[in-house]
Short mmCIF file of C-alpha atoms and ligand atoms in Angstrom, two decimals:
data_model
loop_
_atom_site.label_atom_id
_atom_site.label_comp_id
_atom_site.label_asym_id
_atom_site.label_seq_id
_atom_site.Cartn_x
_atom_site.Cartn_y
_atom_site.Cartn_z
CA UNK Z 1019 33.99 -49.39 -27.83
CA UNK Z 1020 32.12 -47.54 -30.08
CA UNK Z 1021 30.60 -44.01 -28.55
CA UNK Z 1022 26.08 -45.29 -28.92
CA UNK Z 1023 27.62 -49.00 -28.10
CA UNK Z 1024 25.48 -50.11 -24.72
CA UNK Z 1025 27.78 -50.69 -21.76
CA UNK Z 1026 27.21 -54.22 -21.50
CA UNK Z 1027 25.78 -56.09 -24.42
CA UNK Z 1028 23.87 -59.03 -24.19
CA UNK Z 1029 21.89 -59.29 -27.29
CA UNK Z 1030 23.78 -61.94 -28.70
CA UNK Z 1031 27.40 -64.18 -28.96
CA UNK Z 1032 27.45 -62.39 -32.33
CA UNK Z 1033 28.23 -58.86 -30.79
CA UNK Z 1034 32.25 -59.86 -29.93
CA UNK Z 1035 35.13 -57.92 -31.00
CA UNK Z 1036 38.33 -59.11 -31.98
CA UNK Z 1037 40.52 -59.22 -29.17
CA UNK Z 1038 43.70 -57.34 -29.85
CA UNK Z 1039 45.74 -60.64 -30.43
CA UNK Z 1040 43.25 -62.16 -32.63
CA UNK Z 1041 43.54 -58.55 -34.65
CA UNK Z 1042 47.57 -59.31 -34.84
CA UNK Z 1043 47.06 -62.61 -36.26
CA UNK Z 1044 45.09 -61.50 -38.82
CA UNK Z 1045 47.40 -58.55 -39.80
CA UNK Z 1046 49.82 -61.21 -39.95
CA UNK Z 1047 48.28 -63.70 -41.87
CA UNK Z 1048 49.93 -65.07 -44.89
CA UNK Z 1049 47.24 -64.79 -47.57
CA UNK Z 1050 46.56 -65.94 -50.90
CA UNK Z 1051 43.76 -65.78 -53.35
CA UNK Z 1052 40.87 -68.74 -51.88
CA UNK Z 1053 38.74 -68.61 -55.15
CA UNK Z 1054 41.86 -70.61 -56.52
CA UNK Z 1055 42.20 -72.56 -53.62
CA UNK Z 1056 45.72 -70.89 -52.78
CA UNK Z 1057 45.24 -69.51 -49.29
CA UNK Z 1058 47.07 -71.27 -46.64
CA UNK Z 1059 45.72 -70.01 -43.73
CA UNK Z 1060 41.83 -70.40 -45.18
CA UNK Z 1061 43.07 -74.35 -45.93
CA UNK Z 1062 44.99 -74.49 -42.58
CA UNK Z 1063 41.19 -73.48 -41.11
CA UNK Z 1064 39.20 -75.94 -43.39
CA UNK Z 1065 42.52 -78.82 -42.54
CA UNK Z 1066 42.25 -77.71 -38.46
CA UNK Z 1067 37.93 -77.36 -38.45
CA UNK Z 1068 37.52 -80.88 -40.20
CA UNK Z 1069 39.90 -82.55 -38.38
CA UNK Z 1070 38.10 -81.45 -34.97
CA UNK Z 1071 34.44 -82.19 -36.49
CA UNK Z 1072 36.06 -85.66 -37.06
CA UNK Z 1073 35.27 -85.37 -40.90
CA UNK Z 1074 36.89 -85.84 -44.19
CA UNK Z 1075 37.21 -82.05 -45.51
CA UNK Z 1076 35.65 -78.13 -44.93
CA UNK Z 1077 34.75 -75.20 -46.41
CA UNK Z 1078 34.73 -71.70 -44.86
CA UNK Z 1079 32.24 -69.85 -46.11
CA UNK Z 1080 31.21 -65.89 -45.23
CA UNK Z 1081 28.23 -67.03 -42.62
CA UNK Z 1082 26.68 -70.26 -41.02
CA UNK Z 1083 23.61 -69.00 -43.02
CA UNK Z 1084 25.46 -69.58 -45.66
CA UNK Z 1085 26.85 -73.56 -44.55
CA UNK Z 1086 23.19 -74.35 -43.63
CA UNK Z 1087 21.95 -73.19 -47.13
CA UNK Z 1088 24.41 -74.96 -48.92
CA UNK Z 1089 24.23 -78.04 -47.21
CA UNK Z 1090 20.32 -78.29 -48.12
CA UNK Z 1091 20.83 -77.57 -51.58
CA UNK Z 1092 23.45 -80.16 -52.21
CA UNK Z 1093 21.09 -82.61 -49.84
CA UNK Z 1094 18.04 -82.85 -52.24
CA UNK Z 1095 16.48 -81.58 -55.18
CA UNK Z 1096 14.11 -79.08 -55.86
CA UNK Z 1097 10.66 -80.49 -54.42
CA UNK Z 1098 12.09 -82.80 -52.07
CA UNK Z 1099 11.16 -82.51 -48.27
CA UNK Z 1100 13.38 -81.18 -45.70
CA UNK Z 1101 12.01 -82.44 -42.04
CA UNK Z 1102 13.27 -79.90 -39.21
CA UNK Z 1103 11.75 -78.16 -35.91
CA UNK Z 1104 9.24 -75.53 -37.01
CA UNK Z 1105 11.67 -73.45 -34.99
CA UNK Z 1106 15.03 -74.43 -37.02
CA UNK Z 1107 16.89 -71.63 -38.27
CA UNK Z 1108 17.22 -73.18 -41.33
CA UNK Z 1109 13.75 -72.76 -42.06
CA UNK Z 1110 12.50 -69.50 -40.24
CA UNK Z 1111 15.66 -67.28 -39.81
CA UNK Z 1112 17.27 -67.40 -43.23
CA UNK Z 1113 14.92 -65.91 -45.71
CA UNK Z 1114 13.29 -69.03 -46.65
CA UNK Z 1115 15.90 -69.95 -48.62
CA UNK Z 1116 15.68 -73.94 -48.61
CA UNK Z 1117 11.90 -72.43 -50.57
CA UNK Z 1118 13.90 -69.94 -52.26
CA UNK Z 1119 17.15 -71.55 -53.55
CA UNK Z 1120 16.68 -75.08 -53.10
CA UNK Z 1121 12.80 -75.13 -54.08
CA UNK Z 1122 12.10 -77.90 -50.66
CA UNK Z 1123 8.92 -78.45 -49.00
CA UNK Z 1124 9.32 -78.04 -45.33
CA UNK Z 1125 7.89 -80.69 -42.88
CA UNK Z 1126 8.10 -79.63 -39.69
CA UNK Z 1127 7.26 -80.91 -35.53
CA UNK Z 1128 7.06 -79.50 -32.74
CA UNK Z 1129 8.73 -79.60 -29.42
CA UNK Z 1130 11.76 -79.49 -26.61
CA UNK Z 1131 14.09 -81.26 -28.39
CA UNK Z 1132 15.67 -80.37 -32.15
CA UNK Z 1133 15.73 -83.84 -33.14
CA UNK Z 1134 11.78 -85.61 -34.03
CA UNK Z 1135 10.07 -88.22 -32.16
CA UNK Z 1136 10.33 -91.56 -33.27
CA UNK Z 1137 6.32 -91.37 -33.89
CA UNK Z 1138 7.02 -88.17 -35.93
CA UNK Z 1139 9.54 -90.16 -37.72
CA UNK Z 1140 7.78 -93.25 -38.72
CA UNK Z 1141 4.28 -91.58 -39.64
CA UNK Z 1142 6.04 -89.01 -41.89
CA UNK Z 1143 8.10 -91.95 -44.04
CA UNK Z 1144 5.18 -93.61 -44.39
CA UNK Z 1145 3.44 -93.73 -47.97
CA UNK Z 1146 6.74 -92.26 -49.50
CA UNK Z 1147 6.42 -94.21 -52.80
CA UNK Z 1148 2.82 -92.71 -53.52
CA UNK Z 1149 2.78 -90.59 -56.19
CA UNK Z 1150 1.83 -87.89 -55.05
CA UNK Z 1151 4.13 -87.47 -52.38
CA UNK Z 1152 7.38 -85.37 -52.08
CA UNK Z 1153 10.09 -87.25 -51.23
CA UNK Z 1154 11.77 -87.04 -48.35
CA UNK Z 1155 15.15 -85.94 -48.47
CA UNK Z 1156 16.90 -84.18 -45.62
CA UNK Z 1157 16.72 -84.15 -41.41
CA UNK Z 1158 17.78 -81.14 -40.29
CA UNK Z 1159 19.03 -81.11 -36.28
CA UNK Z 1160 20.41 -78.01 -34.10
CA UNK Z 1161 22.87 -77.78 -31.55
CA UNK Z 1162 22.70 -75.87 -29.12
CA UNK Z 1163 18.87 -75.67 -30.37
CA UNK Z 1164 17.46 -72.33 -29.01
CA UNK Z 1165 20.64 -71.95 -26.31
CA UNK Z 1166 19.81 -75.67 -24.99
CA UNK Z 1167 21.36 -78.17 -25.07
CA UNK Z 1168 20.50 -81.29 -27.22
CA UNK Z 1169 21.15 -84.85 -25.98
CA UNK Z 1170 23.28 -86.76 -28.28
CA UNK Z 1171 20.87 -89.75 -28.29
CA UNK Z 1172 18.22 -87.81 -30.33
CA UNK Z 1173 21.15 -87.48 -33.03
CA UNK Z 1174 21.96 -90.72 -32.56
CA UNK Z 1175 18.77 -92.22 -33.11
CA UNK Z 1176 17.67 -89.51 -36.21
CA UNK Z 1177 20.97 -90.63 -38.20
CA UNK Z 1178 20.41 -94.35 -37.68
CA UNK Z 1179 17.13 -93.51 -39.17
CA UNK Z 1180 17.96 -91.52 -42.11
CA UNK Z 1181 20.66 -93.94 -42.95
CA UNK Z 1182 17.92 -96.87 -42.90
CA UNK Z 1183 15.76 -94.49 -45.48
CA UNK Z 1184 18.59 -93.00 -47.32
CA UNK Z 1185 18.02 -89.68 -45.93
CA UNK Z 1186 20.61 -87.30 -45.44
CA UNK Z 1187 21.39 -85.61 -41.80
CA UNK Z 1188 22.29 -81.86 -41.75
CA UNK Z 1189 23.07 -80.40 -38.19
CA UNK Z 1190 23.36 -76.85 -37.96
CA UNK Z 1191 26.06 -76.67 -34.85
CA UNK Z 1192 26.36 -73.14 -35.18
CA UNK Z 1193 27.11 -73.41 -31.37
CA UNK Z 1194 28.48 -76.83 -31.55
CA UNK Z 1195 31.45 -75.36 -29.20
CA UNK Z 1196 29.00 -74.63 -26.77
CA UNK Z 1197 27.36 -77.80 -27.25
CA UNK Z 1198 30.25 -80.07 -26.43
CA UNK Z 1199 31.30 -78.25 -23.75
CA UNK Z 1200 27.85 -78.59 -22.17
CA UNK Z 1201 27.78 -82.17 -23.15
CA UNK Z 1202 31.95 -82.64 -22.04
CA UNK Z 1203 32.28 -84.52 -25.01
CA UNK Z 1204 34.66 -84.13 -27.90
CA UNK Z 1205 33.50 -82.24 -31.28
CA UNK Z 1206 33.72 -85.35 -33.47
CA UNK Z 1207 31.02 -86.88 -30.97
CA UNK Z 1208 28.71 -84.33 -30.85
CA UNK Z 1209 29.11 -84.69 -34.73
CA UNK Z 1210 28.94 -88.05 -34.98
CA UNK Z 1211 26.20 -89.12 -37.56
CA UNK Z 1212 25.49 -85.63 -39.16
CA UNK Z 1213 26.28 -86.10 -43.24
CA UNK Z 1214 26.81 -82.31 -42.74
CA UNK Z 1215 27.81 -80.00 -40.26
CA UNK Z 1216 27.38 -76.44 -40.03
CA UNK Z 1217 29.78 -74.61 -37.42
CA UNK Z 1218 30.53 -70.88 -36.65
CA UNK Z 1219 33.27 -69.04 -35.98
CA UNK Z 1220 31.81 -65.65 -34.89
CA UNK Z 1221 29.31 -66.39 -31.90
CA UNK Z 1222 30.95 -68.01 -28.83
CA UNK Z 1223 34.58 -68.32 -30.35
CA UNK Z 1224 34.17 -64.56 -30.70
CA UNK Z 1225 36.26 -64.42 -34.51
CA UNK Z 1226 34.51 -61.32 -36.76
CA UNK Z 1227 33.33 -63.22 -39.39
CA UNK Z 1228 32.44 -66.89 -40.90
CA UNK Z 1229 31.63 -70.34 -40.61
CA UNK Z 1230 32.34 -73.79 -42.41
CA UNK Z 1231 30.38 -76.65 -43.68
CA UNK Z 1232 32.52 -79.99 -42.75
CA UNK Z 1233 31.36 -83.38 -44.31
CA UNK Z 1234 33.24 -85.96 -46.67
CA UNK Z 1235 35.60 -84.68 -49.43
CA UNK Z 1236 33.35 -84.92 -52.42
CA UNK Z 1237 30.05 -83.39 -50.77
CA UNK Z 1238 32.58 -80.50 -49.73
CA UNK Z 1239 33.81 -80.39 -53.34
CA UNK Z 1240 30.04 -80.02 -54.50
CA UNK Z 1241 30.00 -76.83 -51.57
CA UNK Z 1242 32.76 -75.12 -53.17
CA UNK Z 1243 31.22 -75.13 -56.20
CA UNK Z 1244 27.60 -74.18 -54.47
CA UNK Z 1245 29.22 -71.36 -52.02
CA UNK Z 1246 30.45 -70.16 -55.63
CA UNK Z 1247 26.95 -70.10 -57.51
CA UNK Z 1248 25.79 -68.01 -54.23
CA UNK Z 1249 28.30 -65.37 -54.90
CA UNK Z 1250 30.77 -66.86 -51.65
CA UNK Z 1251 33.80 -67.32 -53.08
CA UNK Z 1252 36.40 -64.87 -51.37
CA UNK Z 1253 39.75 -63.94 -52.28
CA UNK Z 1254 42.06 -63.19 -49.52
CA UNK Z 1255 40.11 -64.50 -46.88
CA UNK Z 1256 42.83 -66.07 -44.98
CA UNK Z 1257 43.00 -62.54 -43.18
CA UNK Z 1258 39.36 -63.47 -41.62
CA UNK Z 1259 40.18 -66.63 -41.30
CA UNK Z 1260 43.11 -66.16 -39.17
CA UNK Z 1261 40.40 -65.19 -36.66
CA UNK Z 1262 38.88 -68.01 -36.65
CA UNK Z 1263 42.15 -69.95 -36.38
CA UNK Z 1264 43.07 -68.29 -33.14
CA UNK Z 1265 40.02 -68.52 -31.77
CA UNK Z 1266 39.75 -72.37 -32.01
CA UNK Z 1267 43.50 -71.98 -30.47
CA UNK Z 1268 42.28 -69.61 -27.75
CA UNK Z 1269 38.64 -69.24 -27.73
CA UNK Z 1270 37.81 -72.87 -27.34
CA UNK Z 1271 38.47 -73.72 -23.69
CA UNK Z 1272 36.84 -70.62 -22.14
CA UNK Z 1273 33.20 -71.45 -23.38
CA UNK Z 1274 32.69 -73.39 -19.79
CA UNK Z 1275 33.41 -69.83 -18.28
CA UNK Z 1276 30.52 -68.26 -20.46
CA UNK Z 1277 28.23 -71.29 -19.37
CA UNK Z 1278 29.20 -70.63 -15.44
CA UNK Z 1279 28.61 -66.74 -16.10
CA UNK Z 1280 25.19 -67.14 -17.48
CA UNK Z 1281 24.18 -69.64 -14.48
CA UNK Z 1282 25.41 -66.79 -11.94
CA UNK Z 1283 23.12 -64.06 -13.65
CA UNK Z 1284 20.55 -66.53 -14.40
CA UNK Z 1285 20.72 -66.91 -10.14
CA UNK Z 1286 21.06 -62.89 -10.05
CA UNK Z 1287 17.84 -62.27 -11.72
CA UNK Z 1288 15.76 -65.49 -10.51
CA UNK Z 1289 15.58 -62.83 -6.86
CA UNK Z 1290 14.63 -59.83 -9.05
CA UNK Z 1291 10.83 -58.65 -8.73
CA UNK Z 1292 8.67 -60.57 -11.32
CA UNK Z 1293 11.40 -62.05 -13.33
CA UNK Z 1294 11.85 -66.25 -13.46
CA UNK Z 1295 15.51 -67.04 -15.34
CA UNK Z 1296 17.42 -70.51 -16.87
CA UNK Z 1297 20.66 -70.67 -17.66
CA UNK Z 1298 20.71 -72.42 -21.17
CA UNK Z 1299 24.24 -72.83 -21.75
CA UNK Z 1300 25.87 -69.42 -22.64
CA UNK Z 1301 22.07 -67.78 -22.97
CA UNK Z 1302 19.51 -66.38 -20.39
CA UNK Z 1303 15.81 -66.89 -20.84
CA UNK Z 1304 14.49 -64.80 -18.17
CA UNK Z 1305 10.44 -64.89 -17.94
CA UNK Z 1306 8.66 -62.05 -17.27
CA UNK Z 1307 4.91 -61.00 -16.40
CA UNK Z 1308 2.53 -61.08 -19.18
CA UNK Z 1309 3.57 -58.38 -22.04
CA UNK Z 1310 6.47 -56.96 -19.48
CA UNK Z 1311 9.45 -57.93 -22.23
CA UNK Z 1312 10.25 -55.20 -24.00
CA UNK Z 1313 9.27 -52.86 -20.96
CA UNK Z 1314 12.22 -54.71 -19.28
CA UNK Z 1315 14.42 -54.62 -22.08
CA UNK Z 1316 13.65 -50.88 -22.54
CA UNK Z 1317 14.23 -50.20 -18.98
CA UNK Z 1318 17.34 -52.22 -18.78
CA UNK Z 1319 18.94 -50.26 -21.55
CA UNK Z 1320 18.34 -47.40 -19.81
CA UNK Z 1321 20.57 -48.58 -17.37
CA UNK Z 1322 23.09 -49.60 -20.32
CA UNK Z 1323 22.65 -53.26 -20.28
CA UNK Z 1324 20.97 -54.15 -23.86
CA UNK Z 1325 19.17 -57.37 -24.19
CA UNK Z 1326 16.24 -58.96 -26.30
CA UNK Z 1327 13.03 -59.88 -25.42
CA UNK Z 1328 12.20 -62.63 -27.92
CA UNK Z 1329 8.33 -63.05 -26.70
CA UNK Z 1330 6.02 -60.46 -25.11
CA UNK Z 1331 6.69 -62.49 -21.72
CA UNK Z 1332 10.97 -63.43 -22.42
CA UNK Z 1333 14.15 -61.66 -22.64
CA UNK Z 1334 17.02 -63.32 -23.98
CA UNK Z 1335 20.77 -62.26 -22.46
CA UNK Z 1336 24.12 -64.02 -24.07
CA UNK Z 1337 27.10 -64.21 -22.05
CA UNK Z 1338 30.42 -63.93 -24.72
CA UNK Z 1339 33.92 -63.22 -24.89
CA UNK Z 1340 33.38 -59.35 -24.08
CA UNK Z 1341 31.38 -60.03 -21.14
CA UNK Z 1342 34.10 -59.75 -17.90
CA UNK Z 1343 33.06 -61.55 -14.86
CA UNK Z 1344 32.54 -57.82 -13.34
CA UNK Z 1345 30.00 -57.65 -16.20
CA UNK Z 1346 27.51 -60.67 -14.48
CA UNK Z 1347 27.23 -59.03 -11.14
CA UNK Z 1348 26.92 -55.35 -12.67
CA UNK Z 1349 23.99 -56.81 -15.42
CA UNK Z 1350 22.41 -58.62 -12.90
CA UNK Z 1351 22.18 -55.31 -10.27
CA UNK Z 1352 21.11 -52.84 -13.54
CA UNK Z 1353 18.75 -55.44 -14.58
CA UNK Z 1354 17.20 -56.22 -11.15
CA UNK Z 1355 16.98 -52.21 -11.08
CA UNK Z 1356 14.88 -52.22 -14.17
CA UNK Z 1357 13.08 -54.95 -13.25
CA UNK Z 1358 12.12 -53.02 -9.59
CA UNK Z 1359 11.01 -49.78 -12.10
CA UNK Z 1360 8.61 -51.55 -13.35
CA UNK Z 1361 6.95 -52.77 -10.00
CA UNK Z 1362 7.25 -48.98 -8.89
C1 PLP C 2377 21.33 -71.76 -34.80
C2 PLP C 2377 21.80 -70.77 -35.81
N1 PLP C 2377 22.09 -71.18 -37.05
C3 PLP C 2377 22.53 -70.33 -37.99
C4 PLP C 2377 22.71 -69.00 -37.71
C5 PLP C 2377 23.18 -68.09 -38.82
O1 PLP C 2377 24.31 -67.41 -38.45
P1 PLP C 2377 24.81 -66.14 -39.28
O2 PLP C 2377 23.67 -65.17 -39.28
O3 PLP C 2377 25.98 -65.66 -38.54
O4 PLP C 2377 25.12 -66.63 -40.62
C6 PLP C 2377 22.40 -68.50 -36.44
C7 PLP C 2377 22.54 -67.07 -36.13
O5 PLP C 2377 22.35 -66.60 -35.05
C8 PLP C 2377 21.94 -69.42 -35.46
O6 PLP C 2377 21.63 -69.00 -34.22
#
C-alpha cells in the first residue's frame, strides 16, 4: 500500500489493486497487437464477456465511460434525443459527451428507479412526427443505478417499449455483477432487452483497468470503428485484459460477500450518534445531520477510514475486493468514533 494511501478505503469499488495472482496472469499473458484484431487474450475477453451478457459479440475498451459514449453515438444521430434519469452517468458524470460527441438532446425524469414511468414514457413519444421535434432515439437504463438495485421489470417493460417505437435501449451495467448477484439471476437476464450493454471490469471485479460494450456483431463492428475515432484503440492490451479475465474467473462469485459486508457496517453505523445507514448492494449511504457530511468524512479520515460524502447530509462507503472482513468491524468502530467527535 502506498505510504499517504488511507488505511481503509471506502471511496469507491474503483480503488482495488490487483491481487498478486491477477498481477501473474497478466505478466503472463500472451499478447498481440488489438488495433489489428490479433490479441488472443483481449478476444478471449470480448468471446468470454459476450457470451456471459448472453450477446452476439464485445469490445473492450479503456473505460465504461468510454462503452457508454460509444454506445450513444452509434444509437442516434446528432440532434436526436437520448431519454435517461437526470441522474444517469451518461449524462452528468462523463463530460457531457452525448452533447459533446454525439450532438443529443437530453430528456430526462426523475425518480427511484433508473428506468421511466410508463406516464413519462407515453407523454414524451407523443407528437414525435411534428416538425419541430427531435426525435427520439435512445433509452438509457443503469444497473446498479446509484448502488441500488433495479428491478428487472422496469427493463423489461422500457425495451418492450422502445422496440414498439424503434428506439434503441442502452444500459450502462457498469455494476451489472453486482446487479445480478443482488437480483440471483444470471447476467444474460439482467441483460435481457438492452440493444447495448455497458459492463466494467475495474469496480467490483477489482481488474486495474477497462470495460466492454456487448451487443450484436455488426453494432460491435460499428464500436470498433467508434472506440477508434475516440483515440481507444490499444495495442497490447491483452496484458490488461488478462485482469479482467481472471477476475470474471475469480472475482465473480465473491460480490455476495461485498453485499453481506456493506449490510454489517450499514448495521454498525445505523447505532452510531446521528448517523441513519442502507446497505445498497456493495455501497453505504449513511445520512447524517444537516451539513454534518464532510465534517464526518473529515473526521473519519482522521481516523484512516476515507469515504465520500456525496450531499451536505450523505456519505457514501464501498465495500470491494481490498476490504477484509476485519476491515467492516474496524470502519464501523473508527467511523462511529468520528461520528461521537462530532456530538462532543
Ligand atoms: C454507473 C457508472 N457508469 C459509468 C462509469 C464510468 O466508469 P469509468 O470512470 O471507470 O469509465 C461509472 C464510474 O464510476 C459509473 O458509476
Amino acid at each position: 500500500m502506498p505510504a499517504n494511501a488511507p488505511e481503509i478505503d471506502l471511496r469507491s469499488d474503483t480503488m482495488t489493486r490487483p491481487t498478486p495472482e491477477m498481477r501473474r496472469a497478466m505478466a503472463e499473458a500472451e499478447v498481440g497487437d488489438d488495433v489489428f484484431e490479433e490479441d488472443p487474450t483481449v478476444r478471449a475477453l470480448e468471446e468470454r464477456t459476450a457470451e456471459l451478457l448472453g450477446k452476439e459479440a464485445a469490445l473492450y475498451t479503456p473505460s465504461a465511460h468510454m462503452a457508454n459514449q460509444i454506445a450513444a453515438y452509434l444509437a442516434a444521430r446528432s440532434g436526436e434525443e437520448i431519454w435517461a434519469h437526470e441522474l444517469a452517468h451518461i449524462l452528468g458524470n462523463e463530460q457531457g459527451g452525448t452533447s459533446v460527441l454525439s450532438r443529443l438532446l437530453p430528456r430526462t425524469f426523475s425518480g427511484p428507479e433508473s428506468a421511466p414511468e410508463q406516464g413519462w414514457l407515453d407523454k414524451l413519444i407523443q407528437g414525435t412526427d411534428d416538425v419541430h421535434r427531435a426525435q427520439p432515439a435512445l433509452i438509457s437504463l443503469e444497473n446498479t443505478f446509484t448502488g441500488r438495485v433495479m428491478p428487472l421489470e422496469g427493463q423489461r417493460r422500457v425495451a418492450a417499449f422502445a422496440r414498439e417505437h424503434g428506439l434503441k435501449v442502452h444500459l450502462d451495467g457498469s455494476r451489472l455483477w453486482n446487479a445480478a448477484t443482488a437480483l440471483g439471476v444470471s447476467l444474460a437476464e439482467a441483460a435481457e432487452g438492452a440493444d447495448t450493454v455497458t459492463v466494467c471490469f475495474s469496480k467490483g471485479l477489482g481488474a486495474p483497468v477497462g470495460a466492454a460494450l456487448a451487443a450484436d456483431r455488426d453494432t460491435v463492428r460499428r464500436a470498433r470503428r467508434a472506440r477508434k475515432l475516440l483515440g481507444g484503440g490499444m495495442r497490447q492490451a491483452g496484458i490488461i485484459a488478462a485482469g479482467a479475465l481472471y477476475a470474471l474467473d475469480h472475482h465473480l462469485e465473491r460480490l455476495a460477500d461485498d453485499h453481506a459486508r456493506a449490510q454489517r457496517l450499514a448495521e454498525a453505523l445505523s447505532a452510531a450518534p446521528g448517523l441513519s445507514a442502507e446497505a445498497l448492494t456493495n455501497m453505504v449511504i449513511a445520512k447524517t445531520e444537516p451539513g454534518q457530511a464532510p465534517k464526518l468524512v473529515e473526521a473519519a479520515g482522521a481516523q484512516g477510514v476515507a469515504c465520500i460524502a456525496i450531499a451536505p447530509d450523505t456519505v457514501r462507503m464501498v465495500v470491494h475486493l481490498d476490504i477484509a472482513e476485519s476491515d467492516i468491524g474496524e470502519a464501523g468502530a473508527r467511523i462511529t468514533k468520528a461520528a461521537e467527535s462530532l456530538k462532543a
